[in-house]
C-alpha atoms as an extended CHARMM CRD file, in Angstrom:
* protein
*
       100  EXT
         1         1  UNK       CA            -25.7290000000       10.0300000000       22.3330000000  PROA      1               0.0000000000
         2         2  UNK       CA            -22.2060000000       11.0730000000       20.3080000000  PROA      2               0.0000000000
         3         3  UNK       CA            -21.9200000000       15.4770000000       20.6330000000  PROA      3               0.0000000000
         4         4  UNK       CA            -23.2800000000       16.7390000000       16.5870000000  PROA      4               0.0000000000
         5         5  UNK       CA            -19.9720000000       18.2440000000       16.3230000000  PROA      5               0.0000000000
         6         6  UNK       CA            -17.7570000000       14.9130000000       16.6340000000  PROA      6               0.0000000000
         7         7  UNK       CA            -19.9710000000       12.9710000000       14.4930000000  PROA      7               0.0000000000
         8         8  UNK       CA            -19.3830000000       16.0930000000       11.5310000000  PROA      8               0.0000000000
         9         9  UNK       CA            -15.8020000000       15.0280000000       12.2660000000  PROA      9               0.0000000000
        10        10  UNK       CA            -15.9980000000       12.2220000000       11.3580000000  PROA      10              0.0000000000
        11        11  UNK       CA            -17.8490000000       11.9800000000        8.0780000000  PROA      11              0.0000000000
        12        12  UNK       CA            -15.0330000000       14.8540000000        6.8880000000  PROA      12              0.0000000000
        13        13  UNK       CA            -12.6450000000       12.6050000000        7.7110000000  PROA      13              0.0000000000
        14        14  UNK       CA            -14.2340000000        9.6360000000        6.3240000000  PROA      14              0.0000000000
        15        15  UNK       CA            -14.9430000000       11.7580000000        3.0020000000  PROA      15              0.0000000000
        16        16  UNK       CA            -11.4400000000       12.9170000000        3.2370000000  PROA      16              0.0000000000
        17        17  UNK       CA            -10.0930000000        9.7790000000        3.5810000000  PROA      17              0.0000000000
        18        18  UNK       CA            -12.2990000000        8.4400000000        0.4870000000  PROA      18              0.0000000000
        19        19  UNK       CA            -10.8040000000       11.4260000000       -1.6840000000  PROA      19              0.0000000000
        20        20  UNK       CA             -7.4320000000       10.7320000000       -0.6130000000  PROA      20              0.0000000000
        21        21  UNK       CA             -8.1510000000        7.0060000000       -2.0920000000  PROA      21              0.0000000000
        22        22  UNK       CA             -9.0270000000        7.6690000000       -4.6320000000  PROA      22              0.0000000000
        23        23  UNK       CA             -6.7020000000       10.1650000000       -5.7660000000  PROA      23              0.0000000000
        24        24  UNK       CA             -4.3580000000        7.2540000000       -4.6120000000  PROA      24              0.0000000000
        25        25  UNK       CA             -2.3050000000        9.7290000000       -2.2840000000  PROA      25              0.0000000000
        26        26  UNK       CA             -1.0230000000        7.1580000000        0.1990000000  PROA      26              0.0000000000
        27        27  UNK       CA             -1.9120000000        8.5820000000        3.0780000000  PROA      27              0.0000000000
        28        28  UNK       CA             -3.7980000000        6.5170000000        6.3780000000  PROA      28              0.0000000000
        29        29  UNK       CA             -6.8040000000        8.1020000000        8.3130000000  PROA      29              0.0000000000
        30        30  UNK       CA             -4.2280000000        8.8460000000       11.3270000000  PROA      30              0.0000000000
        31        31  UNK       CA             -2.2430000000       10.9270000000        8.4550000000  PROA      31              0.0000000000
        32        32  UNK       CA             -5.2120000000       12.7200000000        6.9370000000  PROA      32              0.0000000000
        33        33  UNK       CA             -6.2320000000       13.7690000000       10.8330000000  PROA      33              0.0000000000
        34        34  UNK       CA             -2.5680000000       15.1860000000       11.6400000000  PROA      34              0.0000000000
        35        35  UNK       CA             -2.3110000000       16.8360000000        8.3900000000  PROA      35              0.0000000000
        36        36  UNK       CA             -6.4660000000       18.1510000000        8.3300000000  PROA      36              0.0000000000
        37        37  UNK       CA             -5.1880000000       19.5150000000       11.5050000000  PROA      37              0.0000000000
        38        38  UNK       CA             -2.0620000000       20.8640000000       10.8650000000  PROA      38              0.0000000000
        39        39  UNK       CA             -4.2220000000       23.1010000000        7.9340000000  PROA      39              0.0000000000
        40        40  UNK       CA             -6.8480000000       24.3450000000       10.5740000000  PROA      40              0.0000000000
        41        41  UNK       CA             -4.0860000000       25.7910000000       12.7990000000  PROA      41              0.0000000000
        42        42  UNK       CA             -2.6700000000       27.4500000000       10.2920000000  PROA      42              0.0000000000
        43        43  UNK       CA             -0.3820000000       25.1470000000        7.9900000000  PROA      43              0.0000000000
        44        44  UNK       CA             -0.3010000000       26.0620000000        4.2470000000  PROA      44              0.0000000000
        45        45  UNK       CA             -1.2010000000       22.8700000000        2.8660000000  PROA      45              0.0000000000
        46        46  UNK       CA              0.8310000000       23.6980000000        0.0400000000  PROA      46              0.0000000000
        47        47  UNK       CA              4.3140000000       23.7160000000        2.1450000000  PROA      47              0.0000000000
        48        48  UNK       CA              2.7470000000       20.4310000000        4.2860000000  PROA      48              0.0000000000
        49        49  UNK       CA              2.1060000000       18.3190000000        1.0600000000  PROA      49              0.0000000000
        50        50  UNK       CA              6.3570000000       18.9840000000       -0.0300000000  PROA      50              0.0000000000
        51        51  UNK       CA              7.2060000000       17.9380000000        3.9480000000  PROA      51              0.0000000000
        52        52  UNK       CA              5.1460000000       14.9410000000        2.7430000000  PROA      52              0.0000000000
        53        53  UNK       CA              6.4840000000       14.9790000000       -0.5220000000  PROA      53              0.0000000000
        54        54  UNK       CA             10.8910000000       15.1800000000        0.5650000000  PROA      54              0.0000000000
        55        55  UNK       CA              9.7570000000       12.1080000000        3.1810000000  PROA      55              0.0000000000
        56        56  UNK       CA              8.8490000000        9.6920000000        0.3410000000  PROA      56              0.0000000000
        57        57  UNK       CA             11.7010000000       10.7930000000       -1.4500000000  PROA      57              0.0000000000
        58        58  UNK       CA             14.1840000000       10.0320000000        1.8190000000  PROA      58              0.0000000000
        59        59  UNK       CA             12.4830000000        7.2690000000        2.6430000000  PROA      59              0.0000000000
        60        60  UNK       CA             12.7160000000        5.3790000000       -0.9730000000  PROA      60              0.0000000000
        61        61  UNK       CA             16.4260000000        7.1150000000       -0.9690000000  PROA      61              0.0000000000
        62        62  UNK       CA             16.9370000000        5.4830000000        2.0540000000  PROA      62              0.0000000000
        63        63  UNK       CA             15.8300000000        2.3100000000        1.3790000000  PROA      63              0.0000000000
        64        64  UNK       CA             17.3820000000        2.0290000000       -1.5180000000  PROA      64              0.0000000000
        65        65  UNK       CA             20.9400000000        2.8490000000        0.4340000000  PROA      65              0.0000000000
        66        66  UNK       CA             19.6040000000        0.2500000000        2.7430000000  PROA      66              0.0000000000
        67        67  UNK       CA             19.1920000000       -2.5370000000        0.5260000000  PROA      67              0.0000000000
        68        68  UNK       CA             21.9850000000       -1.7590000000       -1.6710000000  PROA      68              0.0000000000
        69        69  UNK       CA             25.0380000000       -1.9810000000        1.2970000000  PROA      69              0.0000000000
        70        70  UNK       CA             23.0600000000       -4.9720000000        2.4910000000  PROA      70              0.0000000000
        71        71  UNK       CA             24.6050000000       -6.9540000000       -0.0880000000  PROA      71              0.0000000000
        72        72  UNK       CA             21.2540000000       -8.5030000000       -1.8130000000  PROA      72              0.0000000000
        73        73  UNK       CA             19.8530000000       -9.6040000000        0.9060000000  PROA      73              0.0000000000
        74        74  UNK       CA             16.7520000000       -8.4520000000        2.7750000000  PROA      74              0.0000000000
        75        75  UNK       CA             18.5390000000       -7.8890000000        6.1160000000  PROA      75              0.0000000000
        76        76  UNK       CA             16.8200000000       -3.9360000000        6.4640000000  PROA      76              0.0000000000
        77        77  UNK       CA             15.5150000000       -3.2460000000       10.2460000000  PROA      77              0.0000000000
        78        78  UNK       CA             11.9790000000       -1.9200000000        9.5300000000  PROA      78              0.0000000000
        79        79  UNK       CA             10.7880000000        0.5170000000       11.4640000000  PROA      79              0.0000000000
        80        80  UNK       CA              8.2980000000        2.0250000000        9.6970000000  PROA      80              0.0000000000
        81        81  UNK       CA              4.5120000000        0.6530000000        9.6250000000  PROA      81              0.0000000000
        82        82  UNK       CA              5.0140000000       -0.8450000000        6.6490000000  PROA      82              0.0000000000
        83        83  UNK       CA              2.0970000000        0.6730000000        4.9130000000  PROA      83              0.0000000000
        84        84  UNK       CA              4.0000000000        0.9030000000        1.2940000000  PROA      84              0.0000000000
        85        85  UNK       CA              6.0910000000        3.9990000000        0.5210000000  PROA      85              0.0000000000
        86        86  UNK       CA              4.9470000000        7.4020000000        2.1270000000  PROA      86              0.0000000000
        87        87  UNK       CA              2.0800000000        5.6710000000        3.9720000000  PROA      87              0.0000000000
        88        88  UNK       CA              3.3010000000        6.0970000000        7.9750000000  PROA      88              0.0000000000
        89        89  UNK       CA              3.0290000000        9.4900000000        9.4120000000  PROA      89              0.0000000000
        90        90  UNK       CA              4.9290000000       12.3140000000        9.0930000000  PROA      90              0.0000000000
        91        91  UNK       CA              5.1620000000       12.5410000000       12.6640000000  PROA      91              0.0000000000
        92        92  UNK       CA              8.6690000000       13.1720000000       14.4050000000  PROA      92              0.0000000000
        93        93  UNK       CA             10.6540000000       14.1790000000       11.2600000000  PROA      93              0.0000000000
        94        94  UNK       CA             12.7480000000       17.1330000000       11.3720000000  PROA      94              0.0000000000
        95        95  UNK       CA             11.4520000000       18.8850000000        8.5440000000  PROA      95              0.0000000000
        96        96  UNK       CA             10.0590000000       22.7900000000        9.7580000000  PROA      96              0.0000000000
        97        97  UNK       CA              5.9500000000       23.7560000000        8.6940000000  PROA      97              0.0000000000
        98        98  UNK       CA              6.1120000000       27.8370000000        8.7560000000  PROA      98              0.0000000000
        99        99  UNK       CA              2.1790000000       29.0790000000        8.8550000000  PROA      99              0.0000000000
       100       100  UNK       CA              1.3950000000       31.1820000000        6.6180000000  PROA      100             0.0000000000
């Protein structure tokens, strides 16, 4: 039998993922879990949202730059999870998130 706290955490994440899907945030379950953990550890949610938006803008910018420099061929090296714009994890970014 599962620990009630684990079951509650799973249910919370399920609800957050459903809300995220309804709001078309593009965040997958793993990324939502990371964001939730960051917020629970004191990261300002508005700052986190700003970082995610900036990472998405940078990703789109890099993809369009890559497409323009490849001579119109589809020669980009996909090093992401190929889940569409903004669906990748935010782990490993050079951005700093400060606690409030």
